[in-house]
Short mmCIF file of C-alpha atoms in Angstrom, two decimals:
data_model
loop_
_atom_site.label_atom_id
_atom_site.label_comp_id
_atom_site.label_asym_id
_atom_site.label_seq_id
_atom_site.Cartn_x
_atom_site.Cartn_y
_atom_site.Cartn_z
CA MET I 2 -20.69 26.87 -8.14
CA SER I 3 -17.10 26.53 -6.94
CA GLY I 4 -14.72 24.12 -8.64
CA THR I 5 -14.38 22.17 -5.37
CA THR I 6 -18.10 21.99 -4.57
CA GLY I 7 -19.02 18.48 -3.45
CA THR I 8 -15.52 17.57 -2.29
CA TRP I 9 -16.49 16.45 1.20
CA PRO I 10 -19.34 14.17 0.08
CA LEU I 11 -16.84 12.57 -2.32
CA VAL I 12 -14.34 12.19 0.53
CA ARG I 13 -16.99 10.42 2.63
CA LEU I 14 -17.85 8.21 -0.35
CA ALA I 15 -14.18 7.30 -0.85
CA LEU I 16 -13.76 6.48 2.84
CA ARG I 17 -16.82 4.28 2.75
CA ARG I 18 -15.65 2.43 -0.34
CA ASP I 19 -12.19 1.94 1.22
CA ARG I 20 -13.44 1.05 4.68
CA VAL I 21 -11.72 -2.33 4.49
CA ILE I 22 -8.51 -1.80 2.55
CA LEU I 23 -7.65 1.63 3.96
CA PRO I 24 -7.38 0.55 7.63
CA ILE I 25 -5.33 -2.48 6.59
CA TRP I 26 -2.77 -0.32 4.78
CA ILE I 27 -2.61 2.17 7.65
CA VAL I 28 -2.25 -0.42 10.42
CA VAL I 29 0.27 -2.63 8.63
CA LEU I 30 2.56 0.22 7.57
CA SER I 31 2.30 1.90 10.97
CA VAL I 32 3.11 -0.98 13.29
CA ILE I 33 6.18 -2.39 11.51
CA PRO I 34 8.90 0.05 12.74
CA GLY I 35 7.89 0.15 16.39
CA SER I 36 7.39 -3.62 16.61
CA THR I 37 10.91 -4.32 15.34
CA VAL I 38 12.85 -2.22 17.84
CA SER I 39 13.24 -5.11 20.27
CA ALA I 40 14.74 -7.29 17.53
CA TYR I 41 17.82 -5.05 17.42
CA GLU I 42 19.07 -6.03 20.88
CA LYS I 43 18.48 -9.70 20.12
CA LEU I 44 20.45 -9.57 16.88
CA TYR I 45 23.24 -7.35 18.22
CA PRO I 46 23.48 -7.89 21.99
CA THR I 47 27.05 -6.63 22.54
CA VAL I 48 28.87 -3.36 21.92
CA ALA I 49 31.36 -5.19 19.71
CA ALA I 50 28.60 -6.63 17.55
CA LYS I 51 27.02 -3.21 17.09
CA ALA I 52 30.36 -1.63 16.23
CA SER I 53 31.11 -4.42 13.75
CA LEU I 54 27.73 -3.96 12.07
CA ASN I 55 28.12 -0.19 11.92
CA ALA I 56 31.64 -0.36 10.47
CA GLY I 57 30.93 -2.85 7.72
CA THR I 58 27.39 -2.07 6.65
CA GLY I 59 27.83 1.68 6.51
CA SER I 60 30.44 1.42 3.76
CA ASN I 61 29.01 -1.47 1.74
CA PRO I 62 27.44 -0.37 -1.57
CA SER I 63 25.65 -3.68 -2.10
CA VAL I 64 23.67 -3.23 1.09
CA ALA I 65 23.02 0.44 0.33
CA VAL I 66 21.24 -0.51 -2.88
CA LEU I 67 18.67 -2.45 -0.90
CA TYR I 68 18.37 -0.47 2.32
CA GLY I 69 19.97 2.89 1.69
CA PRO I 70 22.86 4.53 3.56
CA ALA I 71 23.63 3.43 7.11
CA PHE I 72 24.49 6.60 9.03
CA ASP I 73 24.55 5.08 12.52
CA LEU I 74 23.63 1.48 13.32
CA SER I 75 24.85 1.56 16.92
CA THR I 76 21.38 2.47 18.23
CA PRO I 77 17.98 0.76 17.82
CA GLY I 78 16.54 3.89 16.21
CA GLY I 79 19.31 4.26 13.66
CA TRP I 80 19.08 0.57 12.78
CA SER I 81 15.27 0.67 12.38
CA ALA I 82 15.46 3.78 10.17
CA TRP I 83 18.04 2.06 7.95
CA ARG I 84 16.38 -1.35 7.89
CA TYR I 85 12.83 -0.21 7.18
CA GLY I 86 12.95 3.39 5.94
CA SER I 87 13.41 2.70 2.23
CA PHE I 88 10.87 -0.12 2.11
CA LEU I 89 8.24 1.86 4.04
CA ALA I 90 8.77 4.78 1.66
CA LEU I 91 8.25 2.43 -1.29
CA PHE I 92 5.06 0.93 0.15
CA ILE I 93 3.51 4.26 1.14
CA ALA I 94 4.23 5.54 -2.38
CA LEU I 95 2.38 2.56 -3.87
CA PHE I 96 -0.48 3.12 -1.44
CA ALA I 97 -0.77 6.78 -2.46
CA ILE I 98 -0.67 5.98 -6.18
CA PHE I 99 -3.37 3.31 -6.02
CA THR I 100 -5.61 5.40 -3.76
CA VAL I 101 -5.54 8.54 -5.88
CA THR I 102 -6.04 6.65 -9.15
CA ARG I 103 -8.90 4.61 -7.71
CA HIS I 104 -10.85 7.74 -6.74
CA THR I 105 -10.07 9.83 -9.82
CA ARG I 106 -9.25 8.12 -13.10
CA ALA I 107 -10.94 4.82 -12.21
CA GLU I 108 -14.13 6.71 -11.37
CA GLU I 109 -14.07 8.25 -14.83
CA ASP I 110 -13.45 4.85 -16.42
CA SER I 111 -16.58 3.44 -14.80
CA GLY I 112 -18.72 6.45 -15.76
CA ARG I 113 -19.59 7.19 -12.13
CA LEU I 114 -17.78 10.52 -12.12
CA GLU I 115 -19.73 11.75 -15.13
CA LEU I 116 -22.95 10.80 -13.34
CA LEU I 117 -21.85 12.65 -10.20
CA GLY I 118 -20.70 15.59 -12.28
CA SER I 119 -24.21 16.06 -13.58
CA ALA I 120 -25.18 17.01 -10.02
CA VAL I 121 -23.74 19.78 -7.86
CA VAL I 122 -20.12 18.63 -8.07
CA GLY I 123 -17.28 20.92 -9.10
CA ARG I 124 -14.67 20.13 -11.75
CA TYR I 125 -11.89 19.80 -9.17
CA ALA I 126 -13.89 17.91 -6.55
CA ALA I 127 -12.86 14.36 -7.49
CA LEU I 128 -9.14 15.20 -7.66
CA THR I 129 -9.33 17.11 -4.38
CA ALA I 130 -11.15 14.24 -2.66
CA GLY I 131 -8.59 11.69 -3.86
CA VAL I 132 -5.71 13.90 -2.76
CA ILE I 133 -7.30 14.47 0.66
CA VAL I 134 -7.89 10.77 1.30
CA ALA I 135 -4.41 9.67 0.18
CA GLY I 136 -2.60 12.64 1.73
CA ALA I 137 -4.41 12.49 5.08
CA SER I 138 -3.86 8.73 5.26
CA SER I 139 -0.15 9.21 4.55
CA LEU I 140 0.10 11.78 7.35
CA LEU I 141 -1.78 9.47 9.71
CA ILE I 142 0.61 6.64 8.87
CA GLY I 143 3.55 8.93 9.61
CA VAL I 144 2.14 10.03 12.96
CA LEU I 145 1.35 6.45 13.98
CA ILE I 146 4.88 5.35 13.00
CA ALA I 147 6.28 8.10 15.23
CA ALA I 148 3.93 7.19 18.08
CA GLY I 149 4.82 3.50 17.82
CA MET I 150 8.56 4.14 17.87
CA THR I 151 8.20 6.58 20.76
CA GLY I 152 6.18 3.98 22.63
CA ALA I 153 9.01 1.49 22.05
CA GLY I 154 11.32 3.81 23.97
CA LEU I 155 13.05 5.65 21.14
CA PRO I 156 13.72 9.43 21.16
CA ILE I 157 10.72 11.54 20.17
CA ALA I 158 12.69 13.77 17.78
CA GLY I 159 14.02 10.84 15.77
CA ALA I 160 10.67 9.04 15.75
CA PHE I 161 8.82 12.05 14.35
CA THR I 162 11.60 12.78 11.85
CA MET I 163 11.26 9.27 10.49
CA GLY I 164 7.47 9.18 10.58
CA LEU I 165 6.91 12.57 8.98
CA THR I 166 9.50 12.11 6.22
CA ILE I 167 7.94 8.76 5.28
CA ALA I 168 4.58 10.53 5.20
CA GLY I 169 6.21 13.18 3.00
CA THR I 170 7.07 10.53 0.44
CA GLY I 171 3.40 9.55 0.42
CA LEU I 172 2.42 13.18 -0.17
CA VAL I 173 4.78 13.52 -3.13
CA PHE I 174 3.45 10.41 -4.85
CA THR I 175 -0.10 11.48 -4.07
CA ALA I 176 0.60 14.54 -6.20
CA ILE I 177 2.37 12.51 -8.89
CA ALA I 178 -0.63 10.17 -9.16
CA GLY I 179 -2.86 13.24 -9.44
CA VAL I 180 -0.88 14.33 -12.50
CA THR I 181 -0.83 10.91 -14.20
CA ALA I 182 -4.60 10.63 -13.66
CA GLN I 183 -4.99 13.67 -15.93
CA LEU I 184 -2.66 12.46 -18.64
CA THR I 185 -4.15 9.13 -19.65
CA GLU I 186 -7.60 7.83 -20.48
CA TYR I 187 -7.51 4.65 -18.40
CA SER I 188 -6.74 3.90 -14.77
CA ARG I 189 -4.29 1.14 -15.67
CA SER I 190 -2.29 3.58 -17.76
CA ALA I 191 -2.36 6.16 -14.98
CA ASN I 192 -1.10 3.60 -12.47
CA GLY I 193 1.51 2.46 -14.98
CA LEU I 194 2.88 5.96 -15.48
CA ALA I 195 2.97 6.68 -11.76
CA THR I 196 4.70 3.39 -10.94
CA THR I 197 7.19 4.08 -13.74
CA VAL I 198 8.08 7.33 -11.97
CA LEU I 199 8.37 5.29 -8.76
CA GLY I 200 10.73 2.87 -10.50
CA VAL I 201 12.92 5.72 -11.71
CA ALA I 202 12.94 7.13 -8.18
CA PHE I 203 14.06 3.75 -6.85
CA LEU I 204 16.90 3.53 -9.36
CA LEU I 205 18.03 7.08 -8.53
CA ARG I 206 18.01 6.24 -4.84
CA ALA I 207 19.95 3.03 -5.41
CA LEU I 208 22.53 4.79 -7.59
CA GLY I 209 23.07 7.67 -5.20
CA ASP I 210 23.14 5.55 -2.04
CA SER I 211 25.61 3.03 -3.45
CA THR I 212 27.96 5.52 -5.16
CA PRO I 213 29.74 7.84 -2.72
CA SER I 214 30.96 10.13 -5.51
CA ALA I 215 27.37 10.61 -6.73
CA SER I 216 25.55 10.70 -3.40
CA TRP I 217 23.79 13.90 -4.47
CA VAL I 218 21.70 11.83 -6.89
CA SER I 219 19.78 10.42 -3.93
CA TRP I 220 18.28 13.85 -3.29
CA LEU I 221 16.53 13.61 -6.67
CA SER I 222 14.44 10.70 -5.35
CA PRO I 223 11.61 11.16 -2.82
CA LEU I 224 12.23 7.56 -1.77
CA ALA I 225 15.61 8.60 -0.36
CA TRP I 226 14.41 11.56 1.66
CA PRO I 227 13.30 9.62 4.79
CA GLN I 228 16.85 8.31 5.22
CA GLN I 229 18.58 11.47 4.07
CA ALA I 230 16.82 13.18 7.00
CA LYS I 231 19.04 10.96 9.24
CA PRO I 232 16.45 9.97 11.87
CA PHE I 233 17.97 9.30 15.30
CA VAL I 234 21.26 10.75 14.08
CA ALA I 235 20.88 14.37 12.95
CA ASP I 236 17.04 14.52 12.88
CA ASP I 237 16.85 16.84 9.87
CA TRP I 238 13.07 17.25 10.09
CA TRP I 239 13.17 20.04 7.51
CA VAL I 240 13.30 17.32 4.85
CA PHE I 241 9.59 16.90 5.54
CA LEU I 242 9.06 20.51 4.50
CA LEU I 243 10.98 19.74 1.29
CA ALA I 244 8.53 16.91 0.60
CA VAL I 245 5.53 19.13 1.33
CA GLY I 246 6.87 21.80 -1.02
CA ALA I 247 7.48 19.27 -3.78
CA ALA I 248 4.01 17.79 -3.31
CA ILE I 249 2.37 21.22 -3.55
CA ALA I 250 4.34 22.07 -6.69
CA VAL I 251 3.45 18.81 -8.44
CA ALA I 252 -0.19 18.95 -7.29
CA SER I 253 -0.53 22.43 -8.75
CA ILE I 254 0.38 20.93 -12.13
CA ALA I 255 -2.44 18.41 -11.74
CA TYR I 256 -4.92 21.18 -11.03
CA GLN I 257 -3.71 23.11 -14.06
CA LEU I 258 -4.33 20.07 -16.25
CA VAL I 259 -7.89 19.32 -15.04
CA PRO I 260 -9.70 22.02 -17.10
CA ARG I 261 -7.60 21.23 -20.18
CA ARG I 262 -9.33 17.92 -20.85
CA ASP I 263 -12.84 16.48 -21.08
CA ILE I 264 -14.40 14.20 -18.49
CA GLY I 265 -13.51 10.63 -19.35
CA ALA I 266 -10.63 11.64 -21.62
CA GLY I 267 -6.96 12.09 -20.92
CA LEU I 268 -4.64 14.89 -21.93
CA PHE I 269 -2.90 12.34 -24.15
CA ALA I 270 -5.50 11.44 -26.76
CA SER I 271 -5.92 7.79 -27.61
CA ARG I 272 -4.79 6.86 -31.08
CA PRO I 273 -7.51 5.72 -33.47
CA GLY I 274 -7.33 2.04 -34.30
CA PRO I 275 -6.95 0.59 -37.79
CA ALA I 276 -9.98 0.44 -40.04
CA THR I 277 -9.83 -3.35 -40.12
CA ALA I 278 -9.30 -5.49 -37.03
CA ALA I 279 -6.40 -7.93 -36.97
CA LYS I 280 -7.22 -11.63 -37.35
CA SER I 281 -5.75 -12.27 -33.90
CA LEU I 282 -8.65 -10.33 -32.36
CA SER I 283 -11.07 -13.01 -33.50
CA SER I 284 -10.29 -15.05 -30.38
CA PRO I 285 -10.53 -14.17 -26.64
CA LEU I 286 -6.84 -14.92 -26.18
CA GLY I 287 -5.91 -12.57 -29.01
CA LEU I 288 -7.98 -9.81 -27.43
CA ALA I 289 -6.42 -10.47 -24.04
CA TRP I 290 -2.95 -10.30 -25.60
CA ARG I 291 -3.77 -6.94 -27.18
CA LEU I 292 -4.93 -5.62 -23.78
CA GLN I 293 -2.12 -7.14 -21.71
CA ARG I 294 0.96 -6.95 -23.92
CA GLY I 295 1.96 -3.38 -23.04
CA SER I 296 1.92 -4.08 -19.33
CA LEU I 297 3.85 -7.33 -19.69
CA LEU I 298 6.52 -5.68 -21.84
CA GLY I 299 6.93 -2.80 -19.41
CA TRP I 300 7.27 -5.11 -16.43
CA THR I 301 9.76 -7.32 -18.27
CA VAL I 302 12.02 -4.39 -19.13
CA ALA I 303 11.85 -3.17 -15.53
CA VAL I 304 12.81 -6.50 -13.94
CA VAL I 305 15.64 -7.05 -16.44
CA VAL I 306 17.16 -3.67 -15.51
CA MET I 307 16.75 -4.34 -11.80
CA GLY I 308 18.05 -7.90 -12.09
CA ALA I 309 21.18 -6.78 -13.92
CA MET I 310 21.82 -4.05 -11.37
CA PHE I 311 21.35 -6.29 -8.34
CA GLY I 312 23.35 -9.13 -9.89
CA ALA I 313 26.26 -6.86 -10.79
CA ILE I 314 26.81 -5.84 -7.16
CA ALA I 315 26.30 -9.29 -5.61
CA ASP I 316 30.04 -9.89 -5.15
CA GLY I 317 30.29 -6.81 -2.96
CA ILE I 318 28.06 -8.36 -0.33
CA GLY I 319 30.82 -10.79 0.57
CA GLY I 320 32.84 -8.01 2.16
CA LEU I 321 30.09 -7.19 4.63
CA VAL I 322 31.76 -7.44 8.05
CA GLY I 323 33.27 -10.77 7.21
CA ASP I 324 33.35 -12.19 10.76
CA SER I 325 30.13 -10.68 12.08
CA GLU I 326 27.68 -13.47 12.87
CA GLN I 327 25.00 -10.90 13.63
CA VAL I 328 25.12 -9.43 10.14
CA LYS I 329 25.06 -12.90 8.64
CA GLN I 330 22.01 -13.64 10.76
CA ILE I 331 20.01 -10.69 9.51
CA MET I 332 20.89 -11.49 5.90
CA GLU I 333 19.93 -15.12 6.42
CA ARG I 334 16.61 -14.03 7.86
CA MET I 335 15.93 -12.38 4.50
CA GLY I 336 16.04 -15.80 2.85
CA GLY I 337 19.33 -17.69 2.99
CA THR I 338 21.34 -20.16 5.02
CA GLN I 339 24.77 -20.51 3.43
CA GLY I 340 26.95 -17.48 2.84
CA LEU I 341 26.23 -13.83 2.46
CA VAL I 342 26.35 -13.79 -1.35
CA ASP I 343 23.93 -16.71 -1.59
CA ALA I 344 21.70 -15.10 1.04
CA TYR I 345 21.78 -11.84 -0.91
CA LEU I 346 20.88 -13.55 -4.20
CA SER I 347 18.14 -15.52 -2.44
CA ALA I 348 16.74 -12.28 -1.04
CA ILE I 349 16.86 -10.66 -4.48
CA VAL I 350 14.98 -13.45 -6.25
CA GLY I 351 12.50 -13.40 -3.36
CA LEU I 352 11.86 -9.73 -4.04
CA PHE I 353 11.36 -10.48 -7.73
CA GLY I 354 8.85 -13.15 -6.74
CA MET I 355 6.90 -10.56 -4.77
CA LEU I 356 7.03 -8.10 -7.66
CA SER I 357 5.76 -10.84 -9.97
CA ALA I 358 2.83 -11.38 -7.60
CA VAL I 359 1.94 -7.71 -8.00
CA TYR I 360 1.94 -8.16 -11.78
CA ALA I 361 -0.08 -11.39 -11.51
CA VAL I 362 -2.85 -9.65 -9.58
CA GLN I 363 -2.79 -6.69 -11.95
CA ALA I 364 -3.14 -9.01 -14.95
CA GLY I 365 -5.80 -11.17 -13.32
CA LEU I 366 -7.92 -8.20 -12.26
CA ARG I 367 -8.19 -7.07 -15.87
CA THR I 368 -11.32 -9.25 -15.99
CA ARG I 369 -12.88 -7.11 -13.28
CA SER I 370 -12.10 -3.83 -15.05
CA GLU I 371 -13.45 -5.22 -18.33
CA GLU I 372 -16.62 -6.29 -16.55
CA THR I 373 -17.23 -2.98 -14.78
CA ALA I 374 -16.62 -1.13 -18.06
CA THR I 375 -19.33 -3.38 -19.65
CA HIS I 376 -16.82 -4.62 -22.24
CA ALA I 377 -17.24 -8.18 -20.99
CA GLU I 378 -20.95 -8.21 -21.84
CA SER I 379 -20.22 -7.33 -25.46
CA VAL I 380 -17.77 -10.22 -25.80
CA LEU I 381 -19.94 -12.73 -23.93
CA ALA I 382 -22.94 -11.79 -26.07
CA THR I 383 -21.18 -13.62 -28.90
CA GLY I 384 -20.33 -17.31 -28.98
CA VAL I 385 -17.49 -16.88 -26.47
CA SER I 386 -18.02 -18.83 -23.24
CA ARG I 387 -17.33 -17.33 -19.84
CA ILE I 388 -14.54 -19.79 -19.16
CA ARG I 389 -12.75 -18.95 -22.42
CA TRP I 390 -13.05 -15.22 -21.77
CA ALA I 391 -11.89 -15.28 -18.14
CA GLY I 392 -9.29 -17.95 -18.86
CA SER I 393 -7.72 -15.84 -21.60
CA HIS I 394 -6.83 -13.17 -19.04
CA LEU I 395 -5.81 -15.72 -16.41
CA VAL I 396 -3.24 -17.02 -18.88
CA PHE I 397 -1.31 -13.79 -18.36
CA ALA I 398 -1.68 -14.01 -14.58
CA ILE I 399 -0.14 -17.50 -14.76
CA VAL I 400 2.35 -17.31 -17.64
CA GLY I 401 3.25 -13.63 -17.22
CA PRO I 402 4.96 -14.12 -13.81
CA ALA I 403 6.95 -17.01 -15.29
CA VAL I 404 8.24 -14.65 -17.97
CA LEU I 405 9.15 -12.00 -15.39
CA LEU I 406 10.92 -14.45 -13.08
CA ALA I 407 12.83 -16.02 -15.96
CA ALA I 408 13.89 -12.59 -17.25
CA SER I 409 14.97 -11.33 -13.82
CA GLY I 410 16.77 -14.58 -12.95
CA LEU I 411 18.64 -14.59 -16.24
CA ALA I 412 19.61 -10.92 -15.92
CA ALA I 413 20.81 -11.26 -12.32
CA GLY I 414 22.61 -14.55 -12.98
CA LEU I 415 24.28 -13.22 -16.11
CA ALA I 416 25.48 -10.04 -14.40
CA HIS I 417 26.72 -11.89 -11.32
CA GLY I 418 28.28 -14.69 -13.36
CA LEU I 419 30.26 -12.29 -15.52
CA ARG I 420 31.53 -10.40 -12.46
CA SER I 421 32.44 -13.53 -10.52
CA GLY I 422 33.93 -15.46 -13.44
CA ASP I 423 31.55 -18.40 -12.92
CA LEU I 424 28.93 -17.71 -15.56
CA GLY I 425 27.61 -21.23 -16.14
CA HIS I 426 26.93 -22.11 -12.52
CA GLN I 427 25.66 -18.70 -11.40
CA LEU I 428 23.33 -18.33 -14.38
CA THR I 429 21.60 -21.67 -13.87
CA HIS I 430 21.65 -21.35 -10.07
CA THR I 431 20.05 -17.91 -10.00
CA LEU I 432 17.53 -18.81 -12.70
CA ALA I 433 16.45 -21.91 -10.78
CA ALA I 434 16.11 -19.91 -7.55
CA ALA I 435 13.97 -17.33 -9.35
CA MET I 436 11.68 -19.92 -10.96
CA ALA I 437 11.17 -21.59 -7.57
CA GLN I 438 9.17 -18.48 -6.59
CA LEU I 439 6.57 -19.20 -9.27
CA PRO I 440 4.23 -21.52 -7.30
CA ALA I 441 3.96 -18.91 -4.52
CA VAL I 442 3.05 -16.27 -7.10
CA TRP I 443 0.44 -18.63 -8.55
CA VAL I 444 -1.19 -18.94 -5.12
CA VAL I 445 -1.66 -15.17 -4.96
CA ALA I 446 -3.01 -15.13 -8.53
CA GLY I 447 -5.34 -18.03 -7.71
CA ILE I 448 -6.77 -16.26 -4.66
CA ALA I 449 -7.40 -13.18 -6.82
CA ALA I 450 -9.25 -15.37 -9.35
CA LEU I 451 -11.27 -16.95 -6.54
CA LEU I 452 -12.27 -13.59 -5.10
CA TYR I 453 -13.32 -12.39 -8.56
CA GLY I 454 -15.53 -15.42 -9.03
CA ILE I 455 -17.11 -15.47 -5.58
CA TRP I 456 -17.25 -11.82 -4.55
CA PRO I 457 -16.43 -9.48 -7.47
CA ALA I 458 -17.13 -6.31 -5.47
CA LEU I 459 -14.31 -7.29 -3.09
CA ALA I 460 -11.99 -8.63 -5.79
CA VAL I 461 -9.80 -5.54 -6.20
CA ALA I 462 -9.44 -4.59 -2.53
CA GLY I 463 -9.19 -8.20 -1.41
CA SER I 464 -6.58 -9.19 -3.98
CA TRP I 465 -4.30 -6.26 -3.19
CA THR I 466 -4.70 -6.98 0.51
CA VAL I 467 -3.55 -10.55 -0.08
CA VAL I 468 -0.48 -9.26 -1.93
CA ALA I 469 0.35 -6.74 0.80
CA VAL I 470 -0.05 -9.22 3.66
CA SER I 471 1.97 -11.92 1.85
CA VAL I 472 4.83 -9.54 1.06
CA LEU I 473 4.98 -7.86 4.45
CA LEU I 474 4.91 -11.16 6.35
CA ALA I 475 7.73 -12.53 4.21
CA LEU I 476 9.84 -9.37 4.52
CA TYR I 477 9.31 -8.41 8.14
CA GLY I 478 7.73 -11.38 9.90
CA PRO I 479 10.97 -13.24 10.71
CA VAL I 480 12.71 -10.09 11.96
CA ILE I 481 9.97 -9.12 14.41
CA GLY I 482 9.69 -12.68 15.68
CA LEU I 483 6.22 -13.68 14.49
CA THR I 484 5.26 -17.27 15.15
CA GLN I 485 5.63 -19.81 12.38
CA ALA I 486 1.86 -20.25 12.24
CA VAL I 487 1.47 -16.58 11.31
CA LEU I 488 4.37 -16.65 8.85
CA ASP I 489 2.86 -19.66 7.09
CA VAL I 490 0.03 -17.43 5.87
CA SER I 491 2.41 -16.02 3.26
CA PRO I 492 3.06 -18.43 0.37
CA PHE I 493 6.55 -16.95 -0.07
CA VAL I 494 7.61 -18.35 3.30
CA HIS I 495 7.20 -21.88 1.94
CA VAL I 496 9.51 -21.46 -1.06
CA PRO I 497 12.68 -23.56 -0.56
CA LYS I 498 16.01 -21.75 -0.75
CA LEU I 499 18.12 -23.12 -3.59
CA GLN I 500 21.57 -22.64 -2.07
CA PRO I 501 24.70 -24.77 -1.58
CA GLY I 502 24.42 -26.81 1.59
CA THR I 503 20.64 -26.96 1.56
CA THR I 504 18.56 -29.97 0.59
CA PHE I 505 16.07 -29.13 -2.09
CA THR I 506 12.61 -30.61 -1.71
CA ALA I 507 9.83 -30.19 -4.22
CA THR I 508 7.05 -30.91 -1.71
CA PRO I 509 6.32 -27.26 -0.78
CA LEU I 510 6.26 -26.28 -4.45
CA LEU I 511 3.83 -29.08 -5.25
CA TRP I 512 1.55 -28.05 -2.39
CA LEU I 513 1.63 -24.41 -3.46
CA THR I 514 0.84 -25.38 -7.05
CA GLY I 515 -2.03 -27.55 -5.86
CA VAL I 516 -3.50 -24.74 -3.77
CA ALA I 517 -3.23 -22.36 -6.71
CA LEU I 518 -4.90 -24.85 -9.05
CA VAL I 519 -7.82 -25.40 -6.67
CA ALA I 520 -8.29 -21.64 -6.25
CA VAL I 521 -8.27 -21.01 -10.01
CA VAL I 522 -10.74 -23.83 -10.74
CA ALA I 523 -13.03 -22.65 -7.94
CA GLY I 524 -12.84 -19.07 -9.20
CA LEU I 525 -13.73 -20.03 -12.77
CA THR I 526 -16.55 -22.30 -11.59
CA THR I 527 -18.17 -19.63 -9.43
CA PHE I 528 -17.71 -17.01 -12.15
CA ARG I 529 -19.54 -19.25 -14.56
CA ARG I 530 -22.59 -19.35 -12.26
CA ARG I 531 -22.91 -15.74 -11.11
CA ASP I 532 -24.43 -12.73 -12.85
CA ILE I 533 -22.26 -10.46 -14.97
CA GLY I 534 -21.99 -6.93 -13.65
#
C-alpha cells in the first residue's frame, strides 16, 4: 500500500464537510478586488488628485505599515493592489492555516483519522488531502481575483500577477500549517503555532515596508510578496514561482516529519502533569482557566506589541498629503471623521476589535472541541451542571476580549502619547476608543454561543463565517459602496467613533450589548436541553 493511498476519498470527504464554509471563503476573497475598481475614480476623479495621492502616500511609513508600499497609485490597478493586497494575503493565509489544521490535526484529535487509518489509508493521505484542498482553493481564489479584475477592465498581466501572488501566499501558509500539524498534539496548538508564524510575517512586512533602509526585510515575509511583485507596475510574476518554491520546500519538511511520530501524537511530546491536581481544578472555572490561559497570554502579548508599533507611528500619518481631500476621505472611510491622526487611531482600534472577535470565537468554541473529544461528558458526569461548564468557557469569550482591547488600547495610547507629548489625553482617548469595540465583539461571541447551543455541528464553520463576514463588511463595505442595510449586518459598523468633533452616544453600544446578551442566554438555554455529543 502506498503512503498516499486513500487521498482522493479523503479529499472528497473534506470538500463535503466544507461545502458551506469553503465557497464562502472563496467567493468573498475573490470578489473584493474587482468590485472596488470603480471606487478609485470616485475617490480620485482628477489627475491632480491622483498625483497628490501618489506623491504623499508612496513615501509615508505610517501608511506602509498598514497597506504596504505604494509603487504607483495613479492607476486603478496600482491603487487596488496597494489597498487590498496585504489584507487579502493575510486572509488567505488564515484560510489556508485553518483548512489544513481542520483536515489533519483536528481529525487526529477527534479520533476519526485513527479509525480511517485502520482501513486502506496511507500514512501521508490525510496531510496530502489537506494540502490539496487548501492549495487548490488558494489557486482558485487567485484565478478568480485575476478574472474579476480583468472583467473590471484592468490589464490582464497585472491582474494575474496580483491574483497568482496572493494565491502563492496561501500556498506557503498551507505548507506551514502542514508542518505545525506534525509538531503539536492538539489542533488549537497547531493553529496557534501557525498564526504565530503569520504574526511574525506581518511584523517583518510592516518593518520592511515602513523602513526604506531595511526594505529587504519585506522579502522575508510571504505576506509582502504580492505587493513586491508590483502588480500593474512591473508585473514581476516570477514572485509566484518564489512562493511555489518556498511552499514545496516547507511542505517537504512536513512530509519528513509524518513518519517520525505516532498517530494522535505530536513531534513535541506533551509534558506529564503533576501527581496531584491543583485545588483550582476542583471547579469548572479553574479547569477552563487552565485550558484557556496559554491562548489568552499569547494573544495579549501579540496585541501589546502591535499596539505599541501602530501607536508609535501615528504622528506620521499627519503628513499624508496634507491638503488632499481624497486621501482624507479614504482614511475617514476606514473609521474616522476628524483629522487623519484620529482617523488612523480609530482604524487601528477597529482592527484590534476585529482581532478580539477572532479570539472570542476561538475561546467560545473550546466548548465544542471539549465536547467532540468526549471530555465534556466526563465533567458533566459529576455534579457540575451544563450551565456552569459552558459558562466557565464563555467567561473567556466575554472577559478575554476586554483584556485584549484594554491591553492594545493602553499600548497604542502610551506609544502615541509619548511621541506626541500629550500622554494623558492620548492614553485615555485611545483606551476609550478601544473599549468601545467591546459590545460588537460580544455580539460575535454571542452568535457563536447561540450556534453551539442550537446547531453544534455548524458551530465551528458558522462562527468563523460570522467573523469573516463581519470583518470584511466593516473593512471593505464602505469603499465598494455597499448599501447601509448590508453594512448594518456587521456589528462593527455600529460602533461610535470616539473622536474630537463627534457626539458620543451610548445607544448603539447598549443595543449591541443587548443583542449579545440575548444570544448568550439563548445559546445556554438550548445547550441545556440538547443531547451531548
